[in-house]
Short mmCIF file of C-alpha atoms in Angstrom, two decimals:
data_model
loop_
_atom_site.label_atom_id
_atom_site.label_comp_id
_atom_site.label_asym_id
_atom_site.label_seq_id
_atom_site.Cartn_x
_atom_site.Cartn_y
_atom_site.Cartn_z
CA MET A 1 0.00 0.00 0.00
CA THR A 2 1.37 3.43 -0.94
CA ALA A 3 2.01 5.64 2.05
CA PRO A 4 0.09 8.93 2.13
CA ALA A 5 1.90 12.16 1.40
CA ALA A 6 1.73 13.19 5.02
CA THR A 7 4.16 10.43 5.96
CA ARG A 8 6.95 11.70 3.69
CA ARG A 9 8.17 14.14 6.33
CA ARG A 10 10.65 13.08 9.01
CA ALA A 11 9.59 9.63 10.25
CA PRO A 12 7.92 9.68 13.68
CA GLY A 13 10.13 6.76 14.67
CA SER A 14 13.25 8.88 14.48
CA ASP A 15 15.39 9.71 17.49
CA GLU A 16 14.12 13.28 17.40
CA THR A 17 10.52 12.24 17.95
CA ALA A 18 11.31 9.47 20.41
CA SER A 19 13.18 11.92 22.59
CA GLY A 20 9.84 13.43 23.55
CA GLY A 21 10.91 17.02 22.87
CA THR A 22 9.21 17.72 19.55
CA GLY A 23 5.87 18.97 18.40
CA ALA A 24 5.43 15.74 16.45
CA LEU A 25 5.35 13.67 19.64
CA ALA A 26 3.03 16.16 21.35
CA HIS A 27 0.72 15.80 18.33
CA LEU A 28 0.71 12.02 18.69
CA HIS A 29 -0.13 12.34 22.37
CA THR A 30 -3.05 14.64 21.70
CA GLU A 31 -4.40 12.72 18.71
CA LEU A 32 -4.42 9.39 20.50
CA ALA A 33 -5.83 10.79 23.73
CA ASP A 34 -8.66 12.52 21.83
CA TRP A 35 -9.39 9.34 19.88
CA PHE A 36 -9.52 7.31 23.07
CA SER A 37 -11.96 9.74 24.69
CA ARG A 38 -14.30 9.21 21.72
CA GLU A 39 -13.82 5.55 20.86
CA ALA A 40 -12.80 3.67 24.01
CA ARG A 41 -14.76 0.53 24.72
CA ASP A 42 -17.14 0.73 27.66
CA LEU A 43 -15.46 -1.69 30.07
CA PRO A 44 -16.41 -1.95 33.75
CA TRP A 45 -12.84 -1.63 35.01
CA ARG A 46 -12.72 1.76 33.27
CA ALA A 47 -15.98 3.03 34.77
CA GLY A 48 -16.08 5.98 37.13
CA ASP A 49 -17.02 3.73 40.04
CA ARG A 50 -14.15 1.29 39.44
CA THR A 51 -12.04 0.38 42.44
CA PRO A 52 -8.29 -0.24 42.57
CA TRP A 53 -9.05 -3.86 43.49
CA GLY A 54 -11.26 -4.20 40.43
CA VAL A 55 -8.49 -2.81 38.23
CA LEU A 56 -5.96 -5.26 39.68
CA VAL A 57 -8.33 -8.18 39.13
CA SER A 58 -8.92 -7.10 35.52
CA GLU A 59 -5.23 -6.72 34.78
CA VAL A 60 -4.43 -10.19 36.11
CA MET A 61 -7.36 -11.77 34.26
CA LEU A 62 -6.49 -10.03 30.99
CA GLN A 63 -2.99 -11.48 30.86
CA GLN A 64 -3.01 -13.72 27.75
CA THR A 65 -6.83 -13.74 27.79
CA PRO A 66 -9.15 -11.67 25.55
CA VAL A 67 -11.65 -9.18 26.95
CA VAL A 68 -14.69 -11.13 25.75
CA ARG A 69 -13.73 -14.10 27.93
CA VAL A 70 -12.73 -12.00 30.91
CA LEU A 71 -15.86 -9.84 31.17
CA PRO A 72 -18.33 -12.40 32.59
CA VAL A 73 -15.79 -13.89 34.99
CA TRP A 74 -14.67 -10.46 36.19
CA ARG A 75 -18.27 -9.44 36.89
CA GLU A 76 -19.00 -12.63 38.83
CA TRP A 77 -15.72 -12.30 40.73
CA MET A 78 -16.36 -8.68 41.72
CA GLU A 79 -19.92 -9.44 42.80
CA ARG A 80 -18.67 -12.22 45.04
CA TRP A 81 -15.44 -10.59 46.21
CA PRO A 82 -15.76 -6.79 45.84
CA ASN A 83 -12.84 -6.23 48.20
CA PRO A 84 -9.55 -8.04 48.88
CA ALA A 85 -10.76 -9.01 52.37
CA ASP A 86 -13.72 -10.87 50.88
CA LEU A 87 -11.43 -13.05 48.79
CA ALA A 88 -8.80 -13.51 51.49
CA ALA A 89 -11.49 -14.86 53.85
CA GLU A 90 -12.16 -17.86 51.59
CA PRO A 91 -9.94 -20.85 50.74
CA SER A 92 -7.68 -20.36 47.74
CA GLY A 93 -9.49 -23.23 46.03
CA GLU A 94 -12.60 -21.08 45.74
CA ALA A 95 -10.60 -18.56 43.72
CA VAL A 96 -9.46 -21.37 41.43
CA ARG A 97 -13.04 -22.64 41.10
CA ALA A 98 -14.35 -19.18 40.23
CA TRP A 99 -11.57 -18.73 37.69
CA GLY A 100 -13.47 -21.10 35.44
CA ARG A 101 -11.98 -21.57 31.99
CA LEU A 102 -9.89 -18.42 31.79
CA GLY A 103 -6.76 -20.54 31.63
CA TYR A 104 -3.48 -20.28 33.53
CA PRO A 105 -5.28 -20.80 36.85
CA ARG A 106 -2.17 -20.08 38.88
CA ARG A 107 -3.20 -16.48 38.36
CA ALA A 108 -6.16 -17.15 40.66
CA LEU A 109 -3.82 -18.43 43.36
CA ARG A 110 -1.66 -15.33 43.01
CA LEU A 111 -4.66 -13.03 43.31
CA HIS A 112 -5.75 -14.86 46.43
CA ALA A 113 -2.24 -14.56 47.90
CA ALA A 114 -2.14 -10.87 46.97
CA ALA A 115 -5.50 -10.32 48.68
CA ALA A 116 -4.15 -11.90 51.87
CA VAL A 117 -1.11 -9.60 51.85
CA ILE A 118 -3.25 -6.55 51.12
CA VAL A 119 -5.36 -7.36 54.16
CA ALA A 120 -2.46 -8.25 56.44
CA GLU A 121 -0.06 -5.46 55.48
CA HIS A 122 -2.12 -2.68 53.93
CA GLY A 123 -5.33 -2.61 55.92
CA GLY A 124 -7.33 -4.12 53.08
CA GLU A 125 -6.53 -1.29 50.65
CA LEU A 126 -4.33 -1.64 47.59
CA PRO A 127 -1.04 0.24 47.88
CA ASP A 128 -0.82 3.06 45.36
CA THR A 129 2.85 3.04 44.32
CA GLU A 130 4.55 0.81 41.78
CA GLU A 131 7.14 -0.31 44.31
CA ALA A 132 4.55 -1.43 46.85
CA LEU A 133 2.41 -3.05 44.17
CA ARG A 134 5.37 -5.04 42.86
CA ALA A 135 5.85 -6.45 46.35
CA LEU A 136 2.45 -8.17 46.17
CA PRO A 137 2.47 -11.89 45.22
CA GLY A 138 2.18 -12.40 41.49
CA VAL A 139 2.38 -8.70 40.60
CA GLY A 140 5.19 -7.98 38.15
CA SER A 141 6.47 -4.79 36.62
CA TYR A 142 3.77 -4.55 33.94
CA THR A 143 0.84 -5.16 36.32
CA ALA A 144 2.23 -2.76 38.92
CA ALA A 145 2.63 -0.02 36.31
CA ALA A 146 -0.84 -0.63 34.86
CA VAL A 147 -2.57 -0.54 38.25
CA ALA A 148 -0.61 2.55 39.29
CA ALA A 149 -1.71 4.30 36.10
CA PHE A 150 -5.28 3.11 35.63
CA ALA A 151 -6.36 2.75 39.26
CA PHE A 152 -4.46 5.62 40.87
CA GLY A 153 -3.75 7.99 37.98
CA ARG A 154 0.02 7.75 38.42
CA ARG A 155 2.58 8.52 35.73
CA ALA A 156 3.92 5.04 34.92
CA THR A 157 5.45 3.37 31.88
CA VAL A 158 2.95 0.68 30.86
CA VAL A 159 4.18 -1.78 28.23
CA ASP A 160 1.93 -4.68 27.25
CA THR A 161 1.76 -6.63 23.99
CA ASN A 162 -0.63 -4.18 22.34
CA ILE A 163 1.41 -1.13 23.33
CA ARG A 164 4.60 -2.80 22.12
CA ARG A 165 3.02 -3.41 18.72
CA VAL A 166 1.77 0.18 18.41
CA HIS A 167 5.19 1.55 19.33
CA ALA A 168 6.91 -0.83 16.90
CA ARG A 169 4.75 0.25 13.97
CA LEU A 170 4.15 3.88 14.76
CA LEU A 171 7.68 4.75 15.86
CA GLY A 172 9.91 1.89 14.77
CA GLY A 173 8.54 1.13 11.31
CA GLU A 174 8.33 -2.59 12.14
CA ALA A 175 5.37 -4.90 11.57
CA LEU A 176 5.76 -6.57 14.96
CA PRO A 177 7.90 -6.00 18.02
CA ALA A 178 10.57 -8.49 19.05
CA PRO A 179 9.26 -11.83 20.36
CA ALA A 180 10.20 -10.78 23.91
CA LEU A 181 10.32 -7.35 25.52
CA THR A 182 13.74 -5.75 25.13
CA ALA A 183 15.49 -3.08 27.17
CA ALA A 184 15.43 -0.83 24.10
CA GLU A 185 11.64 -1.09 23.90
CA GLN A 186 11.32 -0.25 27.58
CA ARG A 187 13.55 2.82 27.12
CA ARG A 188 11.53 3.94 24.10
CA ALA A 189 8.27 3.57 25.99
CA ALA A 190 9.66 5.64 28.86
CA ALA A 191 10.84 8.32 26.43
CA LEU A 192 7.41 8.46 24.77
CA LEU A 193 5.53 8.93 28.04
CA PRO A 194 4.08 12.46 28.38
CA GLU A 195 5.41 14.50 31.28
CA ASP A 196 1.90 15.59 32.22
CA THR A 197 0.49 12.97 34.57
CA ALA A 198 -3.10 12.98 33.31
CA LEU A 199 -1.95 12.87 29.70
CA SER A 200 0.44 10.02 30.49
CA VAL A 201 -2.46 7.92 31.80
CA ALA A 202 -4.51 8.71 28.70
CA TRP A 203 -1.54 7.91 26.42
CA ASN A 204 -1.04 4.50 28.02
CA ALA A 205 -4.73 3.64 27.81
CA ALA A 206 -5.05 4.94 24.25
CA ALA A 207 -2.01 3.08 22.92
CA MET A 208 -3.26 -0.12 24.56
CA GLU A 209 -6.74 0.33 23.09
CA LEU A 210 -5.38 1.16 19.64
CA GLY A 211 -3.38 -2.06 19.63
CA ALA A 212 -6.35 -4.09 20.83
CA VAL A 213 -8.99 -2.90 18.36
CA VAL A 214 -7.25 -1.15 15.41
CA CYS A 215 -3.52 -1.87 15.21
CA THR A 216 -4.03 -5.60 15.64
CA ALA A 217 -1.36 -8.21 14.96
CA ARG A 218 -2.92 -9.94 11.95
CA SER A 219 -5.39 -7.50 10.37
CA PRO A 220 -4.61 -3.87 11.24
CA ARG A 221 -7.38 -1.45 10.30
CA CYS A 222 -5.17 1.41 9.19
CA ALA A 223 -8.11 3.33 7.70
CA ALA A 224 -9.58 3.65 11.19
CA CYS A 225 -6.31 4.68 12.85
CA PRO A 226 -6.21 8.28 14.14
CA VAL A 227 -2.44 8.50 13.65
CA ALA A 228 -2.08 6.57 10.38
CA ALA A 229 -0.52 9.59 8.68
CA GLU A 230 2.29 9.56 11.24
CA CYS A 231 2.92 5.80 11.14
CA ALA A 232 6.53 4.88 10.34
CA TRP A 233 5.47 1.37 9.30
CA ARG A 234 3.13 2.72 6.64
CA ALA A 235 5.78 5.23 5.55
CA ALA A 236 8.16 2.31 5.04
CA GLY A 237 5.67 0.54 2.78
CA GLU A 238 4.28 -1.83 5.42
CA PRO A 239 7.18 -4.32 5.45
CA PRO A 240 6.24 -7.83 6.60
CA PRO A 241 7.27 -9.24 9.96
CA THR A 242 10.81 -10.55 10.27
CA TYR A 243 9.52 -13.68 12.01
CA THR A 244 6.34 -15.74 12.15
CA PRO A 245 4.66 -15.72 15.55
CA ARG A 246 3.99 -19.24 16.75
CA GLY A 247 0.84 -19.96 18.71
CA GLN A 248 0.90 -22.36 21.62
CA ALA A 249 -0.19 -25.91 20.87
CA TRP A 250 -3.20 -27.17 22.81
CA HIS A 251 -4.69 -30.43 21.54
CA GLY A 252 -2.92 -33.45 22.95
CA THR A 253 -0.66 -31.42 25.24
CA ASP A 254 -0.14 -31.73 28.98
CA ARG A 255 -1.80 -28.30 29.25
CA GLN A 256 -5.00 -29.69 27.76
CA VAL A 257 -4.97 -32.61 30.18
CA ARG A 258 -4.28 -30.30 33.13
CA GLY A 259 -7.24 -28.20 32.08
CA ALA A 260 -9.49 -31.25 31.88
CA VAL A 261 -8.41 -32.43 35.34
CA MET A 262 -9.00 -28.93 36.72
CA ALA A 263 -12.49 -28.93 35.21
CA VAL A 264 -13.30 -32.06 37.23
CA LEU A 265 -12.00 -30.53 40.45
CA ARG A 266 -13.91 -27.29 39.89
CA ALA A 267 -17.13 -29.22 39.34
CA ALA A 268 -16.70 -31.37 42.44
CA GLU A 269 -17.96 -30.31 45.86
CA HIS A 270 -16.04 -33.17 47.50
CA PRO A 271 -12.64 -34.80 46.89
CA VAL A 272 -12.56 -37.07 43.85
CA ALA A 273 -10.89 -40.49 43.98
CA ARG A 274 -7.74 -40.37 41.92
CA VAL A 275 -8.61 -43.63 40.18
CA LEU A 276 -11.68 -41.98 38.62
CA PHE A 277 -9.42 -39.73 36.52
CA GLU A 278 -8.07 -42.77 34.74
CA ALA A 279 -9.88 -44.55 31.91
CA PRO A 280 -13.18 -45.93 33.26
CA VAL A 281 -13.19 -49.50 34.47
CA PRO A 282 -16.39 -51.57 34.03
CA GLY A 283 -18.12 -52.06 37.36
CA ALA A 284 -16.10 -49.36 39.14
CA ALA A 285 -17.83 -47.01 41.57
CA GLY A 286 -19.13 -43.85 39.99
CA PRO A 287 -18.12 -40.24 40.73
CA PRO A 288 -18.83 -38.90 44.23
CA ALA A 289 -21.03 -36.09 42.99
CA GLY A 290 -23.66 -35.34 40.39
CA GLY A 291 -23.85 -34.76 36.68
CA ALA A 292 -21.30 -31.95 36.37
CA VAL A 293 -18.50 -34.16 37.69
CA THR A 294 -19.58 -37.08 35.49
CA ALA A 295 -19.60 -34.82 32.43
CA ALA A 296 -16.18 -33.38 33.26
CA LEU A 297 -14.74 -36.85 33.76
CA GLY A 298 -16.25 -37.90 30.45
CA ARG A 299 -14.51 -35.02 28.68
CA LEU A 300 -11.21 -35.99 30.30
CA HIS A 301 -11.58 -39.65 29.30
CA ALA A 302 -12.51 -38.66 25.75
CA LEU A 303 -9.03 -37.19 25.32
CA GLY A 304 -7.63 -40.72 25.36
CA THR A 305 -4.87 -39.64 27.71
CA GLY A 306 -2.29 -42.27 28.57
CA PRO A 307 -1.36 -42.99 32.20
CA ASP A 308 2.05 -41.30 31.95
CA GLN A 309 0.63 -38.04 30.63
CA LEU A 310 -2.18 -38.07 33.19
CA GLU A 311 0.37 -38.61 35.95
CA ARG A 312 2.46 -35.69 34.68
CA ALA A 313 -0.59 -33.44 34.59
CA VAL A 314 -1.71 -34.34 38.09
CA ALA A 315 1.83 -34.08 39.47
CA GLY A 316 2.15 -30.63 37.92
CA LEU A 317 -1.12 -29.46 39.48
CA LEU A 318 -0.03 -30.75 42.88
CA ALA A 319 3.37 -29.06 42.56
CA ASP A 320 1.76 -25.75 41.53
CA GLY A 321 -0.61 -25.80 44.50
CA LEU A 322 -3.66 -26.03 42.26
CA ALA A 323 -4.69 -29.40 43.67
CA VAL A 324 -4.30 -31.25 46.96
CA GLU A 325 -4.17 -35.02 47.43
CA GLU A 326 -5.45 -36.69 50.57
CA ALA A 327 -5.87 -40.44 50.98
CA GLY A 328 -5.90 -41.06 47.23
CA ARG A 329 -8.41 -38.29 46.53
CA LEU A 330 -7.89 -34.96 44.76
CA ARG A 331 -9.50 -31.62 45.56
CA LEU A 332 -8.95 -27.92 45.08
CA PRO A 333 -6.72 -26.24 47.68
#
């Protein structure tokens, strides 16, 4: 696609623009912030009545999980546990059960552990600095920065997958960022951050939203982009990626078996005999609970999992603290 005339001036990805001291960068800040104020999706963790706890829960749930899957689980979670103390008062297994099919259920354990620390060390209120947030279980640099920005309005450098892609195209002229976050990307993101605190929050949110709904990985909608005329990738003629992103395999993997075992444990109100996870034996006693457990066991058996793979999956769940074994029976923690 031929780049528009407006992109023939100095490329926005140049050192001059990335330094943050030019009118070109100020224009990008304003254009994206204005676009976000008009076009942002109406998400509950962005609402005026959002709480810092709700923002933290959303950020953890949204890691490697699309918004459409997170929304119903987040709403149920917040209705049941509107505050950290509500979650901390229940067993960690209830957090895992409520996590449902979001995937990577260790995130539920980390949220439960974070809630306990928030109650024990912060009086039940989320700390409002990146440093204190990073000290919470399971909260890394990205999550701490995102919560500081979106929950507390702090000036913080937020760099997620969507923001990385926007920066790579808009400023770097590349189709995709590097497979893993680099120090150079982090420095560029820090240099791009507006000095004004309110504008910095809007810039982070807008860049993230642009990457999620317009500047997508596979089918970017450049015609809908508010800063398409300033895009270094378009100015370069939209060069293809230098590598092919590889999705994670699922069918037949230990991850799939782990998920099927977890589905059984989530459905069960009582511990489930370990032998029931194996291929059904004629005449064996049935599951200890009703239809949901039977159906979940049926889905596990339908995978045709061999005993070695099943053992690996169960051992992994036990090691990760996602399951507990007592007297030959498995349950949630």
